[in-house]
Coordinates of C-alpha atoms and ligand atoms in Angstrom, one line a residue:
X1 CA -3.5 -3.9 16.7
X2 CA -6.5 -4.1 19.0
X3 CA -9.6 -3.2 17.1
X4 CA -11.5 -0.1 18.2
X5 CA -14.7 -2.0 19.1
X6 CA -12.7 -4.3 21.4
X7 CA -11.1 -1.3 23.2
X8 CA -14.6 0.2 23.7
X9 CA -15.9 -3.1 25.0
X10 CA -13.1 -3.2 27.6
X11 CA -13.8 0.4 28.5
X12 CA -17.6 -0.2 28.7
X13 CA -17.1 -3.2 30.9
X14 CA -14.8 -1.3 33.2
X15 CA -17.3 1.5 33.8
X16 CA -20.5 -0.5 33.8
X17 CA -21.9 -1.7 37.1
X18 CA -20.7 -5.1 38.4
X19 CA -22.8 -8.1 37.6
X20 CA -24.9 -9.7 40.4
X21 CA -23.6 -13.1 39.6
X22 CA -25.0 -14.6 42.8
X23 CA -28.6 -13.6 41.9
X24 CA -31.0 -16.4 40.9
X25 CA -31.0 -17.4 37.2
X26 CA -34.4 -16.9 35.5
X27 CA -36.0 -19.1 32.8
X28 CA -34.6 -20.3 29.5
X29 CA -36.2 -18.6 26.5
X30 CA -35.9 -19.6 22.8
X31 CA -35.2 -16.6 20.6
X32 CA -35.8 -16.9 16.9
X33 CA -33.9 -14.4 14.6
X34 CA -31.7 -13.4 17.6
X35 CA -28.7 -12.6 15.4
X36 CA -30.5 -9.6 14.0
X37 CA -30.9 -6.0 15.1
X38 CA -33.8 -6.2 17.6
X39 CA -33.0 -9.7 18.7
X40 CA -29.4 -9.0 19.7
X41 CA -30.3 -5.9 21.7
X42 CA -33.1 -7.8 23.5
X43 CA -30.8 -10.7 24.3
X44 CA -28.3 -8.3 25.8
X45 CA -31.0 -6.9 28.2
X46 CA -32.3 -10.4 28.9
X47 CA -28.9 -11.8 29.9
X48 CA -28.4 -8.8 32.2
X49 CA -31.8 -9.6 33.7
X50 CA -30.7 -13.2 34.4
X51 CA -32.6 -15.0 31.7
X52 CA -30.9 -17.8 29.7
X53 CA -31.3 -17.8 26.0
X54 CA -31.0 -20.3 23.2
X55 CA -30.9 -18.5 19.8
X56 CA -31.8 -19.8 16.4
X57 CA -31.1 -17.9 13.2
X58 CA -30.5 -19.0 9.6
X59 CA -28.0 -16.1 9.1
X60 CA -30.0 -14.7 6.1
X61 CA -29.7 -11.2 7.5
X62 CA -26.9 -11.2 10.0
X63 CA -23.2 -11.5 9.6
X64 CA -21.3 -14.6 10.7
X65 CA -17.7 -15.4 9.8
X66 CA -18.9 -18.7 8.4
X67 CA -22.0 -21.0 8.6
X68 CA -20.8 -22.9 11.6
X69 CA -20.1 -19.8 13.8
X70 CA -22.4 -17.7 15.8
X71 CA -23.3 -14.3 14.4
X72 CA -20.8 -11.5 15.3
X73 CA -23.7 -9.6 17.0
X74 CA -24.0 -12.5 19.5
X75 CA -20.3 -12.7 20.1
X76 CA -20.4 -9.0 21.0
X77 CA -23.4 -9.6 23.2
X78 CA -21.3 -12.3 25.0
X79 CA -18.5 -9.9 25.6
X80 CA -20.8 -7.2 26.7
X81 CA -22.7 -9.3 29.2
X82 CA -20.0 -11.8 30.1
X83 CA -22.7 -14.5 29.6
X84 CA -22.9 -17.4 27.1
X85 CA -25.3 -17.4 24.2
X86 CA -26.2 -20.8 22.9
X87 CA -26.6 -20.6 19.1
X88 CA -28.0 -23.0 16.5
X89 CA -28.0 -22.2 12.8
X90 CA -31.6 -23.4 12.4
X91 CA -34.4 -22.2 10.1
X92 CA -37.8 -21.7 11.6
X93 CA -39.2 -23.7 8.7
X94 CA -37.1 -26.7 9.6
X95 CA -39.6 -28.7 11.6
X96 CA -37.4 -31.6 12.5
X97 CA -34.6 -29.2 13.6
X98 CA -37.1 -27.3 15.8
X99 CA -38.4 -30.5 17.3
X100 CA -34.9 -31.6 18.3
X101 CA -34.3 -28.3 19.9
X102 CA -37.5 -28.4 21.9
X103 CA -36.5 -31.9 23.1
X104 CA -33.0 -30.7 24.1
X105 CA -34.0 -27.7 26.2
X106 CA -36.8 -26.7 28.6
X107 CA -38.1 -23.5 27.2
X108 CA -40.4 -21.3 29.3
X109 CA -41.4 -19.2 26.3
X110 CA -40.4 -18.2 22.8
X111 CA -39.7 -14.7 21.5
X112 CA -40.1 -14.8 17.7
X113 CA -38.1 -12.1 15.8
X114 CA -37.2 -14.2 12.7
X115 CA -38.6 -12.7 9.6
X116 CA -37.7 -11.0 6.3
X117 CA -38.4 -7.3 6.7
X118 CA -37.7 -5.3 3.5
X119 CA -40.9 -3.7 2.3
X120 CA -39.5 -3.1 -1.3
X121 CA -38.1 -6.7 -1.5
X122 CA -41.5 -8.0 -0.4
X123 CA -43.2 -6.4 -3.3
X124 CA -40.8 -8.1 -5.7
X125 CA -40.8 -11.5 -3.8
X126 CA -44.2 -11.9 -2.2
X127 CA -44.2 -15.7 -2.1
X128 CA -40.8 -15.8 -0.4
X129 CA -42.1 -13.4 2.2
X130 CA -45.3 -15.3 2.9
X131 CA -43.3 -18.6 3.0
X132 CA -40.7 -17.2 5.4
X133 CA -42.8 -15.1 7.6
X134 CA -46.2 -16.7 7.6
X135 CA -45.5 -20.4 6.9
X136 CA -42.3 -20.0 9.0
X137 CA -44.4 -18.9 12.0
X138 CA -46.8 -21.8 11.4
X139 CA -43.9 -24.2 11.5
X140 CA -42.7 -22.7 14.8
X141 CA -46.1 -22.8 16.5
X142 CA -46.6 -26.4 15.4
X143 CA -43.3 -27.3 17.0
X144 CA -44.2 -25.4 20.2
X145 CA -47.6 -27.2 20.3
X146 CA -46.0 -30.6 19.8
X147 CA -43.7 -29.9 22.7
X148 CA -46.2 -28.2 24.9
X149 CA -44.5 -24.8 25.0
X150 CA -47.4 -22.3 24.7
X151 CA -46.1 -18.9 25.6
X152 CA -45.1 -16.7 22.7
X153 CA -44.0 -13.1 22.1
X154 CA -44.4 -12.1 18.5
X155 CA -42.6 -9.2 16.8
X156 CA -45.3 -7.4 15.0
X157 CA -45.4 -3.9 13.5
X158 CA -47.4 -0.7 13.4
X159 CA -47.7 -1.5 9.7
X160 CA -50.7 -3.8 10.6
X161 CA -52.8 -0.6 11.2
X162 CA -52.5 0.3 7.5
X163 CA -53.4 3.9 6.8
X164 CA -54.4 5.6 10.1
X165 CA -58.1 6.4 10.6
X166 CA -57.1 8.4 13.6
X167 CA -54.0 9.4 15.6
X168 CA -52.4 8.5 17.9
X169 CA -52.8 4.8 17.0
X170 CA -54.3 2.7 19.8
X171 CA -54.4 -1.0 19.8
X172 CA -58.2 -0.8 19.1
X173 CA -57.5 0.8 15.7
X174 CA -58.7 -1.6 12.9
X175 CA -55.9 -3.8 11.4
X176 CA -55.4 -5.3 8.0
X177 CA -57.0 -2.5 6.0
X178 CA -55.1 -0.7 3.2
X179 CA -51.8 -2.5 3.9
X180 CA -49.8 -1.7 0.8
X181 CA -47.1 -4.4 0.7
X182 CA -46.6 -8.2 1.3
X183 CA -44.3 -7.6 4.3
X184 CA -47.0 -5.7 6.1
X185 CA -49.6 -8.2 5.2
X186 CA -47.4 -11.1 6.4
X187 CA -47.3 -9.4 9.8
X188 CA -51.1 -9.0 9.8
X189 CA -51.8 -12.5 8.6
X190 CA -49.5 -13.9 11.3
X191 CA -51.3 -11.9 14.0
X192 CA -54.6 -13.4 12.8
X193 CA -53.2 -16.9 12.9
X194 CA -52.0 -16.3 16.4
X195 CA -55.3 -14.9 17.5
X196 CA -57.1 -18.0 16.1
X197 CA -54.7 -20.2 17.9
X198 CA -55.4 -18.6 21.2
X199 CA -59.2 -18.9 20.6
X200 CA -58.8 -22.6 19.9
X201 CA -56.8 -23.5 23.0
X202 CA -56.9 -21.4 26.1
X203 CA -53.5 -22.7 27.3
X204 CA -51.8 -20.5 24.8
X205 CA -50.6 -17.1 26.0
X206 CA -49.5 -14.8 23.3
X207 CA -48.3 -11.2 23.2
X208 CA -48.2 -9.3 19.9
X209 CA -45.7 -6.4 20.2
X210 CA -46.4 -3.8 17.6
X211 CA -43.2 -1.9 17.1
X212 CA -43.1 1.6 15.7
X213 CA -39.8 2.8 14.2
X214 CA -36.8 1.2 16.1
X215 CA -33.6 3.2 15.8
X216 CA -30.4 3.7 17.9
X217 CA -27.9 1.2 19.2
X218 CA -26.6 -0.1 22.5
X219 CA -24.8 2.7 24.4
X220 CA -21.5 0.8 24.4
X221 CA -21.4 1.1 20.6
X222 CA -20.7 -2.6 20.4
X223 CA -24.0 -3.7 18.8
X224 CA -26.2 -1.9 16.4
X225 CA -28.1 -2.1 13.2
X226 CA -26.0 -3.6 10.4
X227 CA -27.9 -3.7 7.1
X228 CA -26.3 -6.3 4.8
X229 CA -27.4 -4.2 1.7
X230 CA -28.2 -0.6 0.9
X231 CA -30.3 0.5 3.9
X232 CA -34.0 0.9 3.2
X233 CA -34.7 2.6 6.5
X234 CA -34.1 6.2 7.3
X235 CA -31.7 6.1 10.3
X236 CA -29.1 3.6 9.0
X237 CA -29.1 5.4 5.6
X238 CA -28.6 8.7 7.4
X239 CA -25.7 7.5 9.5
X240 CA -24.0 5.9 6.5
X241 CA -24.2 9.4 4.8
X242 CA -22.7 10.9 8.0
X243 CA -19.8 8.5 8.0
X244 CA -19.2 9.0 4.2
X245 CA -20.3 5.6 2.9
X246 CA -23.1 7.3 1.0
X247 CA -23.1 10.6 -0.8
X248 CA -26.5 11.9 0.2
X249 CA -29.9 11.1 1.7
X250 CA -33.0 11.1 -0.5
X251 CA -35.8 12.6 1.6
X252 CA -38.9 10.8 0.2
X253 CA -41.6 13.5 -0.1
X254 CA -41.7 17.1 1.0
X255 CA -45.3 17.8 0.3
X256 CA -47.0 15.8 3.1
X257 CA -49.5 17.6 5.2
X258 CA -47.0 18.1 8.0
X259 CA -45.3 21.3 9.3
X260 CA -42.1 20.8 7.2
X261 CA -43.7 18.7 4.5
X262 CA -41.7 15.5 5.3
X263 CA -43.2 12.3 6.8
X264 CA -43.6 11.9 10.6
X265 CA -42.7 8.8 12.5
X266 CA -42.6 7.5 16.1
X267 CA -38.9 6.7 16.4
X268 CA -38.2 4.4 19.4
X269 CA -34.8 3.7 20.9
X270 CA -33.7 0.1 20.5
X271 CA -32.9 -0.2 24.3
X272 CA -36.4 0.9 25.2
X273 CA -37.8 -1.6 22.7
X274 CA -35.6 -4.4 24.1
X275 CA -36.8 -3.6 27.7
X276 CA -40.4 -3.8 26.4
X277 CA -39.7 -7.5 25.7
X278 CA -38.7 -8.0 29.3
X279 CA -41.9 -6.5 30.6
X280 CA -43.9 -8.6 28.1
X281 CA -42.2 -11.7 29.3
X282 CA -43.1 -10.9 32.9
X283 CA -46.7 -10.4 31.8
X284 CA -46.7 -13.6 29.8
X285 CA -45.5 -15.7 32.7
X286 CA -48.0 -14.2 35.2
X287 CA -50.6 -16.9 35.8
X288 CA -53.3 -14.2 35.6
X289 CA -52.5 -13.5 31.9
X290 CA -54.7 -15.2 29.4
X291 CA -55.2 -15.3 25.6
X292 CA -53.6 -13.1 23.0
X293 CA -53.1 -9.4 23.5
X294 CA -51.4 -6.7 21.4
X295 CA -49.4 -3.7 22.7
X296 CA -47.9 -0.8 20.9
X297 CA -44.2 -0.1 21.6
X298 CA -43.6 3.5 20.7
X299 CA -42.9 6.8 22.4
X300 CA -46.2 8.5 21.5
X301 CA -44.3 11.4 19.9
X302 CA -43.7 11.9 16.2
X303 CA -40.6 13.5 14.5
X304 CA -40.3 14.4 10.9
X305 CA -37.6 13.2 8.6
X306 CA -36.0 16.6 8.6
X307 CA -36.2 16.9 12.4
X308 CA -34.3 13.6 12.6
X309 CA -31.7 14.9 10.1
X310 CA -31.2 18.1 12.1
X311 CA -30.9 16.1 15.4
X312 CA -28.3 13.8 13.8
X313 CA -26.3 16.8 12.5
X314 CA -26.4 18.4 16.0
X315 CA -25.1 15.3 17.9
X316 CA -22.6 14.2 15.2
X317 CA -21.3 17.6 14.3
X318 CA -21.4 16.3 10.7
X319 CA -23.4 17.9 7.8
X320 CA -25.8 15.6 6.2
X321 CA -26.3 16.1 2.5
X322 CA -29.8 15.5 1.5
X323 CA -32.1 16.0 -1.5
X324 CA -35.8 16.4 -1.4
X325 CA -37.3 13.9 -3.8
X326 CA -40.6 12.2 -4.8
X327 CA -42.7 10.4 -2.2
X328 CA -41.8 6.7 -1.8
X329 CA -44.7 4.5 -3.0
X330 CA -46.8 3.2 -0.2
X331 CA -45.4 5.6 2.5
X332 CA -47.8 7.2 5.0
X333 CA -47.7 10.8 6.0
X334 CA -47.9 10.5 9.8
X335 CA -47.7 7.5 12.1
X336 CA -47.3 7.6 15.8
X337 CA -48.4 5.4 18.7
X338 CA -50.6 5.7 21.7
X339 CA -48.4 3.7 24.1
X340 CA -50.6 4.0 27.2
X341 CA -51.8 0.4 27.2
X342 CA -48.2 -0.8 27.5
X343 CA -47.7 1.6 30.3
X344 CA -50.8 0.5 32.2
X345 CA -50.5 -3.3 31.6
X346 CA -46.8 -3.9 31.1
X347 CA -45.5 -1.2 33.3
X348 CA -43.4 0.0 30.4
X349 CA -42.6 3.4 29.0
X350 CA -40.1 4.6 26.5
X351 CA -37.5 6.8 28.3
X352 CA -34.9 7.7 25.6
X353 CA -35.6 10.5 23.2
X354 CA -34.3 11.7 19.9
X355 CA -30.9 13.0 20.8
X356 CA -29.9 9.8 22.5
X357 CA -31.2 7.8 19.5
X358 CA -28.9 9.8 17.3
X359 CA -25.9 9.8 19.7
X360 CA -26.0 6.0 20.1
X361 CA -26.5 5.4 16.4
X362 CA -23.5 7.7 15.7
X363 CA -21.3 6.0 18.3
X364 CA -22.1 2.5 16.7
X365 CA -21.5 3.9 13.2
X366 CA -18.2 5.6 14.1
X367 CA -16.8 2.6 15.9
X368 CA -18.0 0.1 13.2
X369 CA -17.9 2.0 9.9
X370 CA -18.6 -1.2 8.0
X371 CA -20.8 -2.8 10.6
X372 CA -19.8 -6.2 12.0
X373 CA -17.4 -6.8 9.2
X374 CA -15.2 -3.9 10.1
X375 CA -12.5 -6.1 11.7
X376 CA -12.3 -8.3 8.7
X377 CA -11.9 -5.3 6.5
X378 CA -8.9 -4.0 8.3
X379 CA -5.5 -4.6 6.5
Ligands
NAD401 P1 -33.2 -8.4 11.3 O1 -33.3 -8.8 9.9 O2 -32.1 -7.6 11.8 O3 -33.4 -9.7 12.2 C1 -34.1 -10.8 11.8 C2 -33.3 -12.1 11.9 O4 -34.1 -13.2 11.6 C3 -32.1 -12.1 11.0 O5 -30.9 -12.3 11.7 C4 -32.3 -13.2 10.0 O6 -31.1 -13.8 9.6 C5 -33.3 -14.1 10.8 N1 -34.2 -14.9 10.0 C6 -35.0 -14.5 9.0 N2 -35.7 -15.5 8.5 C7 -35.4 -16.6 9.2 C8 -35.7 -18.0 9.2 N3 -36.6 -18.4 8.3 N4 -35.2 -18.8 10.1 C9 -34.3 -18.4 11.0 N5 -33.9 -17.1 11.1 C10 -34.4 -16.2 10.2 O7 -34.6 -7.7 11.6 P2 -35.0 -6.8 12.9 O8 -35.0 -5.4 12.6 O9 -34.2 -7.3 14.1 O10 -36.5 -7.3 13.1 C11 -36.9 -8.3 14.0 C12 -38.4 -8.5 13.9 O11 -39.1 -7.3 14.2 C13 -38.9 -8.9 12.5 O12 -40.0 -9.9 12.7 C14 -39.5 -7.7 11.9 O13 -40.5 -7.9 11.0 C15 -40.0 -7.0 13.2 N6 -40.1 -5.5 13.0 C16 -38.9 -4.8 12.7 C17 -39.0 -3.4 12.6 C18 -37.8 -2.6 12.2 O14 -37.9 -1.5 11.8 N7 -36.6 -3.1 12.4 C19 -40.2 -2.8 12.8 C20 -41.4 -3.5 13.1 C21 -41.3 -4.9 13.2
UDP402 N1 -37.2 8.0 4.4 C1 -36.5 8.9 3.6 N2 -35.4 8.5 3.0 C2 -34.9 7.2 3.2 C3 -35.6 6.3 4.0 C4 -36.8 6.7 4.6 O1 -37.0 10.0 3.5 O2 -33.8 6.9 2.6 C5 -38.5 8.4 5.1 C6 -39.7 7.6 4.7 O3 -40.3 8.2 3.5 C7 -40.6 7.7 6.0 C8 -39.5 7.8 7.1 O4 -38.3 8.2 6.5 O5 -41.3 8.9 5.9 C9 -39.3 6.5 7.8 O6 -39.0 5.5 6.8 P1 -38.4 4.0 7.2 O7 -38.2 3.3 6.0 O8 -37.3 4.2 8.1 O9 -39.6 3.4 8.1 P2 -41.1 3.1 7.8 O10 -41.9 4.1 8.6 O11 -41.3 3.3 6.3 O12 -41.3 1.7 8.3

């Protein structure tokens, strides 16, 4: 029997625009953590835009059939784009592995997604988080320096702003204050290291992309967010309730100073976020760009938890069971971006809004009820 996701791949390829295979190939970029959610979607956009990629991932948070195979997410990206993804099962902390890689390819730049990202796990395992995220980045930049590759895009987060002193959050908002967990601090510490690096040597060109709340999936339904454990984040939890994998959603807090009492976030569609990386790459490779610069990637608009639940019900036609519960420790009431700097300097703006975020998440969830392992689960 042909799996559902393969049928949809064939359908998507038959209706999507023809590839301009004669167009000139662009540079080769090293992608760390490219098997994960944001990396895989960014790679799909990069391949469509004629970049070549070499991906490293240690498979700690993405599904591969075994240790020697590339992650399923990247196999799907290859099907989707009809392009090859070179993959190495390499850890960013493995200096000799990284050095070999830098000697084997000529990288124009590095996009660094690899990190551990669970807030709650980081509270239980701070040392592992600092080791992986901070020491791991140090190891990566050391290898880049040794091999004279000095252009880097770093996956940062709105969490570096801590508790907002004003809204919307601009890039000038102070960072590093009142960050409540080691994950957030690991993002902040890494930003500081990268800033110091750029002050020390003006050949370095670094862009810090501060993501707000990435949600959604590729419109083909072939790639999406695939939590390996019980989801911590709202959207994947919500969609697992909709598909029947979980009984109900706990809404954390209904007494925030917001119109419906639930938290407000700036949800951004994963395709918009992925395209933000293309614009950042263009900026980074422009000879006029210097130093280290941060950009918010958000829509500039906040939606509450209950507004997202209602939108999901509307597009999926499913009722979402939810219970209003206690606030989650460390959560903030309202967080949303001012994305104007990215519009002005990167020529980037988020175009996809809440219904499309829910529609694309739902398509991915329906077609892959158990994520990338769905095929293996079939009898
Ligand atoms: P993800 O877990 O889906 O992807 C990260 C990938 O990195 C995984 O495939 C994992 O196996 C790999 N990885 C982890 N440690 C590694 C190591 N030491 N060596 C090699 N590979 C390693 O996460 P994501 O949602 O795609 O996030 C990507 C980046 O964006 C992370 O840096 C994260 O902190 C940042 N970010 C994510 C969000 C979000 O809500 N998803 C928000 C803000 C920032
Ligand atoms: N949230 C919730 N139930 C969940 C997960 C999250 O009510 O199961 C809420 C959370 O309290 C916050 C919002 O949804 O107000 C977004 O949380 P998420 O973990 O997705 O992202 P965060 O903004 O914390 O990085």
